[in-house]
Amino acid sequence: MHFWKRTYYKTIGRWLFGKNIKELAKFLGESAETLARTDPRYHSFSMPKRSGGTRQIQAPQPALKKLQRKVLRRIFGRLRSHPSVTGFEKHHSIVTNARTHVGADVVVRMDIQDFFPSTSSERLYQYFRNIGWNRKAANLLVNLCTLDGALPQGAPTSPRLSNLVNYQMDARLAGLANSLGAVYTRYADDITFSFCDDNHAAISTAIRYTKKILADYGYRLHHKKKLHIRRTHQRQEVTGLVVNEQVALPRTRRRWLRAVEHRLANGENASISPEQFAGWRALQNMIEIQSRTDNDTK
């Protein structure tokens, strides 16, 4: 039988049959009846954004959150996202995302608008069917992982799902970058292209086609104020870290931390607590360690 015929019949078989709710329950260590009775409930609250304004968070109630964590670990943890995706992935961080772009002539950053709310339940249903779940099981997974027809910002399953369901999108964006002699990464809603040469035509093409590719999956870029094009004579930042020569916190942030450290050491009041300062120091150590590890492997 020809390869395309085998693929066709395999796909049809997966759609007609596929793994059922009992198999899903077995994966999760729950009864099928318990899963069917699950009533997804959330509570909403607002959090301030670093860039201003607020972000709406939908946090699952404890029982649902516990079940979602099982789904995340036992089902989604077995699946692969695209290699260009660094957000919410094992062995990756804002540092590994940033260091990919160190030393580039041009760094272009774009931001996806309303990323989780724009990731629809219809796309997730298609994804679950394509990876082998039957209609009822796919619908149950959608019910457990979505709210009001989209990914809720606050559910433990949402970050990983946003990577898995967008594998094809990321593959297309990585292919676009490769065709232009650039490098592509995505950290959640933060898209970065870096170029070895300052080629205006290539940069314009990357921006134009990124918009078109994202539109195919229901996404839009933020307005121009969140499009950043930075060259070597400017401060190039990726996921909040400077990448001109090496991965580092911005100079103003480093100076602020030194001032905070001095005030805390002298028993004076500082703008952050000792616990918050310890978190910043841990971030600095992570940057140093992960940057050094990257250099050692070259």
Short mmCIF file of N, CA, C and O in Angstrom, two decimals, residues 27 71-80 160 164:
data_model
loop_
_atom_site.label_atom_id
_atom_site.label_comp_id
_atom_site.label_asym_id
_atom_site.label_seq_id
_atom_site.Cartn_x
_atom_site.Cartn_y
_atom_site.Cartn_z
N PHE A 27 -5.43 7.14 32.30
CA PHE A 27 -4.23 7.97 32.28
C PHE A 27 -4.16 8.87 33.52
O PHE A 27 -3.09 9.08 34.09
N VAL A 71 -3.66 16.41 34.26
CA VAL A 71 -3.72 16.43 32.80
C VAL A 71 -2.41 16.94 32.22
O VAL A 71 -1.85 16.39 31.27
N LEU A 72 -1.91 18.01 32.81
CA LEU A 72 -0.66 18.61 32.35
C LEU A 72 0.49 17.62 32.45
O LEU A 72 1.27 17.45 31.50
N ARG A 73 0.60 16.95 33.58
CA ARG A 73 1.74 16.06 33.82
C ARG A 73 1.63 14.75 33.06
O ARG A 73 2.61 14.28 32.47
N ARG A 74 0.45 14.14 33.06
CA ARG A 74 0.31 12.78 32.54
C ARG A 74 -0.04 12.71 31.06
O ARG A 74 0.18 11.67 30.43
N ILE A 75 -0.61 13.77 30.52
CA ILE A 75 -1.00 13.74 29.11
C ILE A 75 -0.19 14.74 28.29
O ILE A 75 0.51 14.37 27.35
N PHE A 76 -0.23 16.01 28.66
CA PHE A 76 0.48 17.01 27.86
C PHE A 76 1.99 16.93 28.04
O PHE A 76 2.74 17.33 27.15
N GLY A 77 2.44 16.40 29.16
CA GLY A 77 3.88 16.29 29.40
C GLY A 77 4.57 15.33 28.46
O GLY A 77 5.78 15.40 28.27
N ARG A 78 3.81 14.44 27.83
CA ARG A 78 4.38 13.45 26.90
C ARG A 78 4.52 14.00 25.48
O ARG A 78 5.11 13.35 24.62
N LEU A 79 3.95 15.17 25.23
CA LEU A 79 3.86 15.70 23.88
C LEU A 79 4.94 16.75 23.61
O LEU A 79 5.48 17.36 24.53
N ARG A 80 5.21 16.98 22.33
CA ARG A 80 6.30 17.87 21.93
C ARG A 80 5.78 19.18 21.36
O ARG A 80 4.85 19.20 20.56
N ARG A 160 1.22 25.33 28.52
CA ARG A 160 1.70 24.19 27.74
C ARG A 160 0.82 23.95 26.51
O ARG A 160 1.32 23.69 25.42
N LEU A 164 1.65 23.55 22.44
CA LEU A 164 1.34 22.34 21.68
C LEU A 164 0.44 22.62 20.49
O LEU A 164 0.70 22.14 19.38
#
